[in-house]
Coordinates of C-alpha atoms in Angstrom, one line a residue:
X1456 CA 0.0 0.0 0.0
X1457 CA 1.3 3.3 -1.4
X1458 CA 2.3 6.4 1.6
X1459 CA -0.4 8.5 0.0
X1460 CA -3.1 5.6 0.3
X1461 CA -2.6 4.9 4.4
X1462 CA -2.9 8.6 5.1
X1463 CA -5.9 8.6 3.3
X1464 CA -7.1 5.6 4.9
X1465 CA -6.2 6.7 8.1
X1466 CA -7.8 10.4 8.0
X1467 CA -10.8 8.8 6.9
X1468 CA -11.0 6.5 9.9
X1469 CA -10.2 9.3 11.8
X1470 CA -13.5 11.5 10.3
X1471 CA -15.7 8.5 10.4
X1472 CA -14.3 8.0 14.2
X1473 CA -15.1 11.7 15.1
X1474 CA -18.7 11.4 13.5
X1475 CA -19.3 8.7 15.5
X1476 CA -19.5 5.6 12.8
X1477 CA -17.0 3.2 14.8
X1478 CA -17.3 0.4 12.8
X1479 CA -16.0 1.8 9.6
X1480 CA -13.5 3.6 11.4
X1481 CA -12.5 0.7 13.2
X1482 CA -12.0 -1.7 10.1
X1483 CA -9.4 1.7 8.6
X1484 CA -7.2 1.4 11.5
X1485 CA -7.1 -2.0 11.1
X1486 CA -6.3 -1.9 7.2
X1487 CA -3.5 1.1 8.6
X1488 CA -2.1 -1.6 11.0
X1489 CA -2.0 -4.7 8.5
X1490 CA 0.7 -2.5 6.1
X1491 CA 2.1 -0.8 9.4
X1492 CA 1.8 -2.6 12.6
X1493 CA 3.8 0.4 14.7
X1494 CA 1.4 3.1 13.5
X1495 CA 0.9 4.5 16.6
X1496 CA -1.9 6.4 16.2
X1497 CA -4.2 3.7 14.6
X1498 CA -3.0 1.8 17.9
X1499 CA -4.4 4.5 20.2
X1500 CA -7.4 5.1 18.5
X1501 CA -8.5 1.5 17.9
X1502 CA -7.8 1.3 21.8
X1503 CA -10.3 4.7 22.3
X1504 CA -13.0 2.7 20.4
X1505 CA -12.6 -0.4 22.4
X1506 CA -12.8 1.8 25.5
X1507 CA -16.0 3.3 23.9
X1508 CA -17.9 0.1 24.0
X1509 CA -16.9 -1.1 27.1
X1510 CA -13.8 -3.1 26.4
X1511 CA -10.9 -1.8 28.8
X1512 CA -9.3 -4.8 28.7
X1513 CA -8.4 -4.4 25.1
X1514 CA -8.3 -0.8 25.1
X1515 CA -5.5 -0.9 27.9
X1516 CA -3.2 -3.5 25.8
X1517 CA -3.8 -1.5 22.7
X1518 CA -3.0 1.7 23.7
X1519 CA 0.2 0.3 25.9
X1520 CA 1.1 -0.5 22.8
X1521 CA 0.8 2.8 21.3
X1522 CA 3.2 3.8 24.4
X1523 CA 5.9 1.6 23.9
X1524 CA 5.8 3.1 20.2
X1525 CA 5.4 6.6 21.2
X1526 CA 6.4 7.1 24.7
X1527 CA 6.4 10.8 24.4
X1528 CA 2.8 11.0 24.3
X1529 CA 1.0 12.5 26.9
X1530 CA -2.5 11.9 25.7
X1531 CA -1.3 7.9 25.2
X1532 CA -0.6 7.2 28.8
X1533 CA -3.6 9.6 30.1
X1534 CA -5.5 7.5 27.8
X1535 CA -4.4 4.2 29.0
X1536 CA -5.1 5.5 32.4
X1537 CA -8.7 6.3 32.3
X1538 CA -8.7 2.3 30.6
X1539 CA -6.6 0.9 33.9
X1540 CA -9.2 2.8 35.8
X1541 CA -12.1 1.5 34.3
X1542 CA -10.5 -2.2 35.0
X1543 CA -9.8 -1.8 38.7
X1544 CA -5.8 -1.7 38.1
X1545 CA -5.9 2.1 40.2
X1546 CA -1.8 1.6 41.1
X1547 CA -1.0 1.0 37.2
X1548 CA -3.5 3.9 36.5
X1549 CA -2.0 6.1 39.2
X1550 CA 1.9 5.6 37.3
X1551 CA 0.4 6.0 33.4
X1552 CA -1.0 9.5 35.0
X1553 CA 1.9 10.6 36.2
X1554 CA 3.4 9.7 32.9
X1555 CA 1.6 11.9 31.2
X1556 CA 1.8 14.8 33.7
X1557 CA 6.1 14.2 33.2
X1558 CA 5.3 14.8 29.5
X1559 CA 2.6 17.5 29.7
X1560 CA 2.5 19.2 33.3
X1561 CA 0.0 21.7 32.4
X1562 CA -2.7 18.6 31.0
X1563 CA -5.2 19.9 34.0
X1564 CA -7.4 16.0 33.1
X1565 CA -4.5 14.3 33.6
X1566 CA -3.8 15.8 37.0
X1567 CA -8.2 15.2 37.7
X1568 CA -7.4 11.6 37.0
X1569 CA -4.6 10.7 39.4
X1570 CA -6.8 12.5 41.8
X1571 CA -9.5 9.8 40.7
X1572 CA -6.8 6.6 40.7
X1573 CA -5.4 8.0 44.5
X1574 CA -8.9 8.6 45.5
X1575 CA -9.7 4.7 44.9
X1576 CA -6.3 3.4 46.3
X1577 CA -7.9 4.9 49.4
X1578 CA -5.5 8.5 49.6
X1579 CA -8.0 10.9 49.3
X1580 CA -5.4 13.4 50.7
X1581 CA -3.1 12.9 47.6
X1582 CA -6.3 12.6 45.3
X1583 CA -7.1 16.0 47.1
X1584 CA -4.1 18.4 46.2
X1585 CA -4.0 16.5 42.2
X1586 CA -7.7 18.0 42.1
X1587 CA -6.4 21.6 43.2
X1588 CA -3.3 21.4 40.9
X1589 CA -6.1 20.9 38.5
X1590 CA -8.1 23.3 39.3
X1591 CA -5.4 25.7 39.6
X1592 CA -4.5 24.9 35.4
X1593 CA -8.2 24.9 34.5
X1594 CA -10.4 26.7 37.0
X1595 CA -13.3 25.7 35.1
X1596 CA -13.1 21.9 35.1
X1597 CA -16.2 20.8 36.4
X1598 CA -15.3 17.5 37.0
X1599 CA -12.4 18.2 38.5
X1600 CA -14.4 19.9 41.2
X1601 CA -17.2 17.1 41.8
X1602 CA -14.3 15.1 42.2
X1603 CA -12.5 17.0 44.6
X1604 CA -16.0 17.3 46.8
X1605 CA -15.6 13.5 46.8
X1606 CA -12.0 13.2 48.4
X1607 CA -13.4 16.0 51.0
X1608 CA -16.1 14.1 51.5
X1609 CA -13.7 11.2 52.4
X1610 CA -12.2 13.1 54.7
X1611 CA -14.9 14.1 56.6
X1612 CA -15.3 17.7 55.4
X1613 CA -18.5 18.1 54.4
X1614 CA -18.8 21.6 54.2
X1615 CA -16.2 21.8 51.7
X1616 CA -17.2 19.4 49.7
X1617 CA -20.7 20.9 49.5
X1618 CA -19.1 24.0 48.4
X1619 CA -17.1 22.1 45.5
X1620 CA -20.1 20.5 44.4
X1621 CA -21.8 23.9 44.0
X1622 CA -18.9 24.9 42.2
X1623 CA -19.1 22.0 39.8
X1624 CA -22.6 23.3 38.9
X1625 CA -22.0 26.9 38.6
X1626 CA -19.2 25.3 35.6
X1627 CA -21.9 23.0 34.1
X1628 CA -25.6 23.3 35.3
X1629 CA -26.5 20.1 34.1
X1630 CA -24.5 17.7 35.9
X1631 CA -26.1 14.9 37.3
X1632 CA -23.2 13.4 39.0
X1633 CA -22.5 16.5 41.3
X1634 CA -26.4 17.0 42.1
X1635 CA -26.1 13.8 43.1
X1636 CA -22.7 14.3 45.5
X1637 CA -24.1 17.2 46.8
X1638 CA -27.3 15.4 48.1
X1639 CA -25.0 12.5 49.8
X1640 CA -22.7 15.8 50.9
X1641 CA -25.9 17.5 52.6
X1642 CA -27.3 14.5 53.7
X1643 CA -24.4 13.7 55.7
X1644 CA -24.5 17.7 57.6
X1645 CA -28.7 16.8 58.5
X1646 CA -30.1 18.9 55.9
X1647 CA -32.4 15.2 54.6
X1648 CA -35.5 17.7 52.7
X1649 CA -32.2 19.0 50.6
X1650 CA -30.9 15.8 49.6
X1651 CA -34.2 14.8 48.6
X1652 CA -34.6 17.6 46.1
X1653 CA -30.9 17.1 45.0
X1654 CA -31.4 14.0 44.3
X1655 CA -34.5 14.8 42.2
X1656 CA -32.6 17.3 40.4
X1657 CA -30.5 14.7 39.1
X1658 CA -33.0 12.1 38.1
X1659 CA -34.6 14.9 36.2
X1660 CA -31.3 15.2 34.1
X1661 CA -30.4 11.7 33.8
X1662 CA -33.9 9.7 34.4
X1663 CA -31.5 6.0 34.5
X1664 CA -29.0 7.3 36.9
X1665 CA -29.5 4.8 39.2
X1666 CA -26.9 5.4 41.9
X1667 CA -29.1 9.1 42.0
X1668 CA -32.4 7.1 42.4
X1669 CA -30.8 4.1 45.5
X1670 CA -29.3 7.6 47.2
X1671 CA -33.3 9.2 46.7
X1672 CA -35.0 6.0 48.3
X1673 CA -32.1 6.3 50.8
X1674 CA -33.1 10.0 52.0
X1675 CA -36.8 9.2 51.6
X1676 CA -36.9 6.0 53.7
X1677 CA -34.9 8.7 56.2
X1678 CA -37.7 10.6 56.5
X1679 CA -40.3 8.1 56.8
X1680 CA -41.7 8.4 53.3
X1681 CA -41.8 4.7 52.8
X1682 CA -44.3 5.0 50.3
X1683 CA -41.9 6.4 47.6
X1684 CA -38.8 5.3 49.0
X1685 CA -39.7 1.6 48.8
X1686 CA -39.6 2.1 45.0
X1687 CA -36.8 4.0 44.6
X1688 CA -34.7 1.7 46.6
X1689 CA -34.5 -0.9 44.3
X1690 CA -32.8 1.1 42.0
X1691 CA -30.0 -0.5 44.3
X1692 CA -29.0 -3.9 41.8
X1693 CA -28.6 -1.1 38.9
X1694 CA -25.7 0.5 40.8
X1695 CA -22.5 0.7 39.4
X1696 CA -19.9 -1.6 41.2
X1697 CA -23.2 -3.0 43.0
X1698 CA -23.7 -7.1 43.3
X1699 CA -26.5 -6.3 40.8
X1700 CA -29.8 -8.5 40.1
X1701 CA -29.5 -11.7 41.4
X1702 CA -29.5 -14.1 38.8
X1703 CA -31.9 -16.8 39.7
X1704 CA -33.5 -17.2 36.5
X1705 CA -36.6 -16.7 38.3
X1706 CA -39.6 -14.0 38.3
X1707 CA -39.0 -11.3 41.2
X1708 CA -41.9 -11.7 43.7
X1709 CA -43.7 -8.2 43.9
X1710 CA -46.1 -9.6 46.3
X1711 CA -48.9 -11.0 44.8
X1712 CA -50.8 -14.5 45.3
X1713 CA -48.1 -17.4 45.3
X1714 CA -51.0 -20.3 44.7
X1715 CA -49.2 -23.3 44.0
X1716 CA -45.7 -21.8 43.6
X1717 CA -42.6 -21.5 45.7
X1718 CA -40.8 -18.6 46.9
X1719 CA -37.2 -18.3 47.3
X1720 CA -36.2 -15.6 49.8
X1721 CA -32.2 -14.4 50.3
X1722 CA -30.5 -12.4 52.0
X1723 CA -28.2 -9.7 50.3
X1724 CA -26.5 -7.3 52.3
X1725 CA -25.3 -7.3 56.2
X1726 CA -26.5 -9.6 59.1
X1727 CA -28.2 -6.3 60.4
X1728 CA -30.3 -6.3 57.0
X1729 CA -31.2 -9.7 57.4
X1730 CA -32.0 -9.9 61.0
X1731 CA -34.6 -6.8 60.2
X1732 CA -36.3 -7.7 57.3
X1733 CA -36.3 -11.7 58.1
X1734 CA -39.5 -10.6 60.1
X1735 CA -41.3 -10.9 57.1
X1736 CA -40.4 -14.3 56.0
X1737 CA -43.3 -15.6 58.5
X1738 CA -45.6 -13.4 56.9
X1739 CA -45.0 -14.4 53.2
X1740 CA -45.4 -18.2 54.4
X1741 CA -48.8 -17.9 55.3
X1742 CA -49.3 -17.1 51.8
X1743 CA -47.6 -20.6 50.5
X1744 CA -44.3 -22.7 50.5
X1745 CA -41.2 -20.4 51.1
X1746 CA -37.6 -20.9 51.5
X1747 CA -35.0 -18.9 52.6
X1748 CA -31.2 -19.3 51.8
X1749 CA -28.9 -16.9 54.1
X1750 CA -25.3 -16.9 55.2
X1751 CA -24.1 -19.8 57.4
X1752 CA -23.8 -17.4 60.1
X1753 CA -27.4 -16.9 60.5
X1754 CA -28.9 -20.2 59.8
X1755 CA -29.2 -21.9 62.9
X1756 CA -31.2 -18.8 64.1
X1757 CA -33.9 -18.5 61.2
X1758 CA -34.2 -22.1 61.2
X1759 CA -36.4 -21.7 64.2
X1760 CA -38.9 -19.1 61.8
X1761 CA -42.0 -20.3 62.4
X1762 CA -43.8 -21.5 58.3
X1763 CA -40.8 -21.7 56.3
X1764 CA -40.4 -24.7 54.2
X1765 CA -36.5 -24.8 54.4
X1766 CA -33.5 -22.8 55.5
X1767 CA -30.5 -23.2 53.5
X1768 CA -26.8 -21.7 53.8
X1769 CA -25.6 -19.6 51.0
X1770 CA -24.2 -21.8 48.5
X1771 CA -25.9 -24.9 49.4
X1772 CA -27.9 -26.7 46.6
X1773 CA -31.5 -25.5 46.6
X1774 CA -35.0 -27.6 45.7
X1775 CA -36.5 -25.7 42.5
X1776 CA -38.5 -22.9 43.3
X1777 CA -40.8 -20.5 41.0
X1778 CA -40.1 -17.0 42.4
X1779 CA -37.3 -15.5 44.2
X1780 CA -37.3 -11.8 46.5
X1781 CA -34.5 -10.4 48.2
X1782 CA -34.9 -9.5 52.1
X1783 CA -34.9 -5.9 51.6
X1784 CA -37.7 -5.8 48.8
X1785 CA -40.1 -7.3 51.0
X1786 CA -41.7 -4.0 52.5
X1787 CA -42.1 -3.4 49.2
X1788 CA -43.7 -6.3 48.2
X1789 CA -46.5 -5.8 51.2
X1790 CA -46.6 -2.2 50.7
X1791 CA -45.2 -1.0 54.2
X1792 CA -45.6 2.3 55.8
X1793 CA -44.7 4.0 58.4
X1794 CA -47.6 3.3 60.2
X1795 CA -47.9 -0.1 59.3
X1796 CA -44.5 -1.9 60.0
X1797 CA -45.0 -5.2 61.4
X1798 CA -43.2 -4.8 65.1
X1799 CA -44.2 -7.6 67.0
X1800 CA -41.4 -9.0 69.1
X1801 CA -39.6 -11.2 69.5
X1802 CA -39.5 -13.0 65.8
X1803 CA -36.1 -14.5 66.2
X1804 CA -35.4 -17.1 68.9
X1805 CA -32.2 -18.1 71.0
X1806 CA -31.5 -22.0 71.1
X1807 CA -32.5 -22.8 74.6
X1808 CA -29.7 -24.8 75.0
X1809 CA -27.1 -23.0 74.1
X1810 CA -28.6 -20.0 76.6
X1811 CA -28.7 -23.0 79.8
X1812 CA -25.2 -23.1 78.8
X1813 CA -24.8 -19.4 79.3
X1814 CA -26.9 -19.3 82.3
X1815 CA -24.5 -21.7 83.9
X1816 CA -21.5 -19.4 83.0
X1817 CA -23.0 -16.5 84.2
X1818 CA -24.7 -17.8 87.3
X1819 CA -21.6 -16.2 89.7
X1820 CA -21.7 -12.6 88.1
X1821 CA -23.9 -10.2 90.6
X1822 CA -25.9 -7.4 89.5
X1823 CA -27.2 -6.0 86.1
X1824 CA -25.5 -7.1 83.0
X1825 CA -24.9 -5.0 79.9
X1826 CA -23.7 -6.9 76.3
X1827 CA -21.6 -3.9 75.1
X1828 CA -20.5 -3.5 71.3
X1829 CA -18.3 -0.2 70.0
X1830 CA -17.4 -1.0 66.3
X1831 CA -18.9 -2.5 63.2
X1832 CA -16.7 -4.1 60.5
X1833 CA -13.9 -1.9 59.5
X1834 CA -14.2 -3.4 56.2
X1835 CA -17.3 -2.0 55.7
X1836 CA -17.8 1.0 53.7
X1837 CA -18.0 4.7 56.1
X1838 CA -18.0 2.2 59.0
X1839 CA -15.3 4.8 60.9
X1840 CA -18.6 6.6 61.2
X1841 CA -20.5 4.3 63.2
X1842 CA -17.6 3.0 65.1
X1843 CA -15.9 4.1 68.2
X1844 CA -13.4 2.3 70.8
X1845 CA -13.8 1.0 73.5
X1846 CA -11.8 3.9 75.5
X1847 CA -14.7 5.7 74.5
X1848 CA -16.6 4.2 76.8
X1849 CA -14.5 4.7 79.7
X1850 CA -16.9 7.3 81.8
X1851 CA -19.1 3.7 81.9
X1852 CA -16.5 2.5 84.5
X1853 CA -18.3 5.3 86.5
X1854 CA -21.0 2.7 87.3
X1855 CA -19.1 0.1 89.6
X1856 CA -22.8 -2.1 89.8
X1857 CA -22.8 -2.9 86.1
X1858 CA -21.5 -5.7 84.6
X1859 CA -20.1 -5.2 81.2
X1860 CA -20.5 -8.3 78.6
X1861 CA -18.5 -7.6 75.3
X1862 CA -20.5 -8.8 72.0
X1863 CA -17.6 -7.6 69.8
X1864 CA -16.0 -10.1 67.9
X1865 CA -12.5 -9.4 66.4
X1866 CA -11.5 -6.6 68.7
X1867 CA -9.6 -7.0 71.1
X1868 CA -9.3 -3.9 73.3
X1869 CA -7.9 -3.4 76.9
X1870 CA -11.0 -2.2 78.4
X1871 CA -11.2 1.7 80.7
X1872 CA -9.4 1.2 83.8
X1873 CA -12.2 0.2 87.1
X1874 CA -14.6 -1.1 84.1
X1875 CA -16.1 -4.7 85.3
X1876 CA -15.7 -5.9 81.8
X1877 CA -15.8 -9.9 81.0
X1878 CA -15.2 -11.1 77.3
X1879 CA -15.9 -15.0 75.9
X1880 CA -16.4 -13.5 72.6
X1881 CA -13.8 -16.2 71.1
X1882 CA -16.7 -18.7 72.0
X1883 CA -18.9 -17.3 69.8
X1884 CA -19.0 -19.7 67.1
X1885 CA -22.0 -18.0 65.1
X1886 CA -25.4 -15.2 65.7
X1887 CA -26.7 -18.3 67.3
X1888 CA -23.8 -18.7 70.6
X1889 CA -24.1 -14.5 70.3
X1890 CA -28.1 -14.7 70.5
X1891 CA -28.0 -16.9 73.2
X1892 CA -25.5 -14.9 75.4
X1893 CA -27.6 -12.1 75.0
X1894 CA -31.1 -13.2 76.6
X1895 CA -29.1 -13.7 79.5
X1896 CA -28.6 -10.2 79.6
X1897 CA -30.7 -7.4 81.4
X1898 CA -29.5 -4.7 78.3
X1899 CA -27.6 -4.4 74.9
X1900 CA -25.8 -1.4 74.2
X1901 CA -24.4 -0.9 70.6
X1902 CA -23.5 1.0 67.4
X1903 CA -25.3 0.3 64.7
X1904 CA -24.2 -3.4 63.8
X1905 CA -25.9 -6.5 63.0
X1906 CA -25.7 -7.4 67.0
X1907 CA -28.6 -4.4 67.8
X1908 CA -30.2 -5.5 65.3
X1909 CA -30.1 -9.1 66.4
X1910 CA -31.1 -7.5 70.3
X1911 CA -34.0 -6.0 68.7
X1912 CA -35.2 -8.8 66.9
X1913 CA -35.4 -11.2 70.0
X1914 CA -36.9 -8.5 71.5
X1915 CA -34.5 -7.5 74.5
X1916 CA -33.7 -4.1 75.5
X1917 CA -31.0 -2.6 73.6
X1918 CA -29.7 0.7 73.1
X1919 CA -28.5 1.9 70.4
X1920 CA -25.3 4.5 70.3
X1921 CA -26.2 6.0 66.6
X1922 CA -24.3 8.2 63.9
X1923 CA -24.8 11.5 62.8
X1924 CA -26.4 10.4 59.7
X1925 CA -28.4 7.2 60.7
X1926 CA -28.9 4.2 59.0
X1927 CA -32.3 4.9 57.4
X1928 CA -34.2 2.5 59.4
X1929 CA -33.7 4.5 62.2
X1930 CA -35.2 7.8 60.7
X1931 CA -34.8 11.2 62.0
X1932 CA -34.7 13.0 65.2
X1933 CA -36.3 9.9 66.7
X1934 CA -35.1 8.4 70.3
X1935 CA -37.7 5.1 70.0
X1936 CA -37.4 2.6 66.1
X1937 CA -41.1 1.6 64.6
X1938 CA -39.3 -1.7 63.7
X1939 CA -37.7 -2.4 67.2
X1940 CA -40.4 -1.4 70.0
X1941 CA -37.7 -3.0 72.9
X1942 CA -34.8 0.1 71.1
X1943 CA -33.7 3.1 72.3
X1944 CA -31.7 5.9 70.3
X1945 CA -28.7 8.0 71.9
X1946 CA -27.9 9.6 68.5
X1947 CA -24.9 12.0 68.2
X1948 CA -25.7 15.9 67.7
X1949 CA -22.4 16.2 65.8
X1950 CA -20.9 14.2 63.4
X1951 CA -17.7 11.7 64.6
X1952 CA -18.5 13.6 68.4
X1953 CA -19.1 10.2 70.6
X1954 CA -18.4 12.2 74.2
X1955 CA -22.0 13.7 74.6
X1956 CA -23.8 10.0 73.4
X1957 CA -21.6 8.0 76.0
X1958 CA -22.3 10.8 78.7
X1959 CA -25.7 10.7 77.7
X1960 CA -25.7 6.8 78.2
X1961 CA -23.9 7.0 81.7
X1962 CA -26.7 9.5 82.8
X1963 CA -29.6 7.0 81.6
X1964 CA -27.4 3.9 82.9
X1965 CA -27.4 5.5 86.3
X1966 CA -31.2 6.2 86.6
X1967 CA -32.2 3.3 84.7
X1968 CA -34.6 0.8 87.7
X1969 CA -32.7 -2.8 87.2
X1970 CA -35.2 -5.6 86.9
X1971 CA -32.4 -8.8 86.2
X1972 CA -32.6 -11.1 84.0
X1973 CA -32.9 -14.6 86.2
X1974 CA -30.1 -17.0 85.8
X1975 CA -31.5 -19.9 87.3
X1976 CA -31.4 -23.1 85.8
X1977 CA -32.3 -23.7 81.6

């Protein structure tokens, strides 16, 4: 193929790639590379189509190509950043960025997207000041300041990230993205009636934005407008980076008659999730045959769920069923309220052998007993939020009458000085052992984990120590829970600001009148 023919060929490619017809540009590259395999160009724009539909796996080995051909190309390696990004590979991402900025210091994207790479390797204080040196070469760059709100955010401050957002729309108006960051960043400061109409601004500009309609039901659910939250919720499997839909192969149950068929229900998110919403699986069985897979964990206990006609572990082989509905889409599938959530206590049940056992243990410890858990799962996402230590809880040692039972699994923390503090937590073999310890208890205190949850469900008394910005079962401003009649809130006036909750507690713990749980005999 004659010179003049592959620039032809190419800068046609090139015009049919910029108008948008891929496939014919596509098959010019490719006629480019068969007479010259190092054109480097053809390389890095074949590897911008495959990005274009979704193929970063090719993209990135293309355009690394391209590099090694051309390694004095900034837009190459920015390029095969954005593709190492899109695959999860953040630390190669990270190195191609700064690549490019070597080559091209004042390419303001480039900067923007090793903010984006160091923001996911979890250094949102690196991902911060790329952002700024951004900013600072292209004041204007909207999405360089969304995505500097979102490494504020990370860092706790809210407030600056709110401002960044509203900076992002004062550069572009219709950006669904940071109408959406700014709800999540004013959600998070108590302002829930903003965040709802944040939210709607960005389903309004991008009507499939699902992350914009899960963080709506969210806000709505907050403040008790199950109606529409519900709904909006399970825009949750159409997240991106989410488990998505469940693939049964099976029609989602929306609630109506089951007749001759079986229902598969199944747990999807947390233990706390599934110790909630479990309440309903007694419901749905008096509608016809249901089954229930869950993790291992949590078997033993909703094996005792009163209707059900199997419990099964997560993984195990399952009879055939017709119909299949997560945990969480069941208030939706028996249109709950606020008015009508089905409370009655207790639904779950401790083994009673396994709580003689603990009766026995627990027979030579005097006075009230209090299960006690600080943290959640660190590996949980904003779980530094709900978590505290157990230091925290040293003005409890005030209280030389109380008995202090630790619930927390997996930390293992010298407890406050003068605390009467005992801890068999390494004999707690599953939510079974852990249910059965705690009816032996006169009170659970906890963040918000799966074990006040659990407290709740087997309808003990349990206090819960709560974020700033709850959980959105536990709505707003409320110190009682519609789902947990036995549950009180101490909820924090200030975000990360434990000291007034724990006095708080102390105070109540003082004044509370001790009616002990008997430890007599099974």
């Amino acid at each position: 193929m004659q010179q003049l023919d592959l620039a032809t060929i190419f800068r046609q490619a090139v015009a049919d790639h910029r108008a948008g017809r891929l496939q014919p540009a596509e098959a010019g590259y490719r006629r480019v590379l068969e007479a010259a395999p190092g054109h480097a160009d053809s390389l890095h724009y074949l590897g911008l189509i495959a990005a274009q539909v979704g193929r970063h796996d090719l993209a990135a080995d293309l355009i690394a190509r391209a590099v090694a051909v051309r390694p004095v190309m900034p837009d190459y390696s920015n390029n095969l950043g954005l593709s190492l990004t899109a695959l999860g590979r953040f630390g190669e991402a990270a190195d191609a960025f700064r690549r490019a900025i070597a080559l091209a210091p004042d390419l303001a994207e480039a900067h923007s997207n090793l903010g984006n790479a160091l923001r996911s390797l979890g250094r949102p204080a690196e991902a911060e000041l790329s952002y700024r040196r951004a900013l600072q070469l292209a004041p204007d760059l909207a999405p360089a300041h969304n995505n500097l709100g979102a490494a504020l955010a990370d860092l706790d401050r809210l407030d600056e990230a709110e401002q960044s957002y509203r900076q992002a729309l004062r550069c572009n108006p219709v950006y669904p993205e940071a109408y959406n960051n700014l709800a999540n960043a004013v959600r998070g400061q108590g302002h829930w009636r903003a965040a709802i109409e944040y939210c709607r601004e960005a389903v309004a500009l991008a009507p499939d934005y699902a992350e914009a309609h899960y963080n709506l039901g969210w806000a709505l659910l907050l403040t008790g407008d199950f109606a529409e939250g519900w709904p909006e919720f399970e825009w949750r499997w159409r997240v991106e980076g989410g488990a998505g839909t469940p693939g049964f192969g099976v029609p989602l149950w929306r609630g109506e008659p089951l007749e001759d068929r079986t229902l598969l229900l199944h747990a999807e998110q947390g233990a706390g999730d599934s110790f909630m919403f479990c309440r309903y699986a007694e419901r749905a069985a008096k509608l016809g045959r249901v089954l229930l897979v869950a993790p291992p964990a949590l078997v033993g206990l909703f094996k005792r769920l009163s209707g059900l006609a199997g419990v099964f572990a997560a993984g195990a082989e399952l009879p055939p069923f017709d119909l299949h509905c997560p945990l969480l889409s069941l208030p939706l599938a028996f249109g709950t309220t606020l008015d009508s959530v089905p409370d009655a206590v207790p639904y779950l049940a401790a083994d009673p052998g396994r709580v003689a056992i603990w009766r026995d243990r627990l027979r030579t410890i005097e006075g009230p007993r209090v299960g006690l858990v600080w943290a959640g799962n660190p590996a949980q996402r904003d779980d530094r939020r709900r978590s505290m230590t157990l230091a925290d809880l040293a003005p409890l040692a005030t209280l030389p009458a109380l008995n202090f039972i630790s619930l927390q699994k997996g930390r293992a923390e010298t407890p406050p000085a003068g605390m009467r503090f005992f801890d068999w937590t390494e004999e707690l073999q599953d939510y079974d052992d852990t249910a059965a310890l705690i009816e032996t208890l006169d009170l659970v205190l906890a963040v918000d984990t799966g074990v006040a949850h659990l407290a709740g469900a087997l309808g003990r008394p349990v206090w819960l120590m709560n974020r700033f910005e709850p959980y959105f079962a536990w709505l707003t401003e409320r110190e009682d829970s519609p789902w947990y009649p036995t549950l009180r809130q101490f909820r924090q006036n200030r975000a990360g600001e434990w000291g007034p909750v724990v006095e708080s507690v102390r105070k109540a713990l003082a004044l509370r009148s001790w009616q002990t749980t008997a430890l007599g005999g099974g």
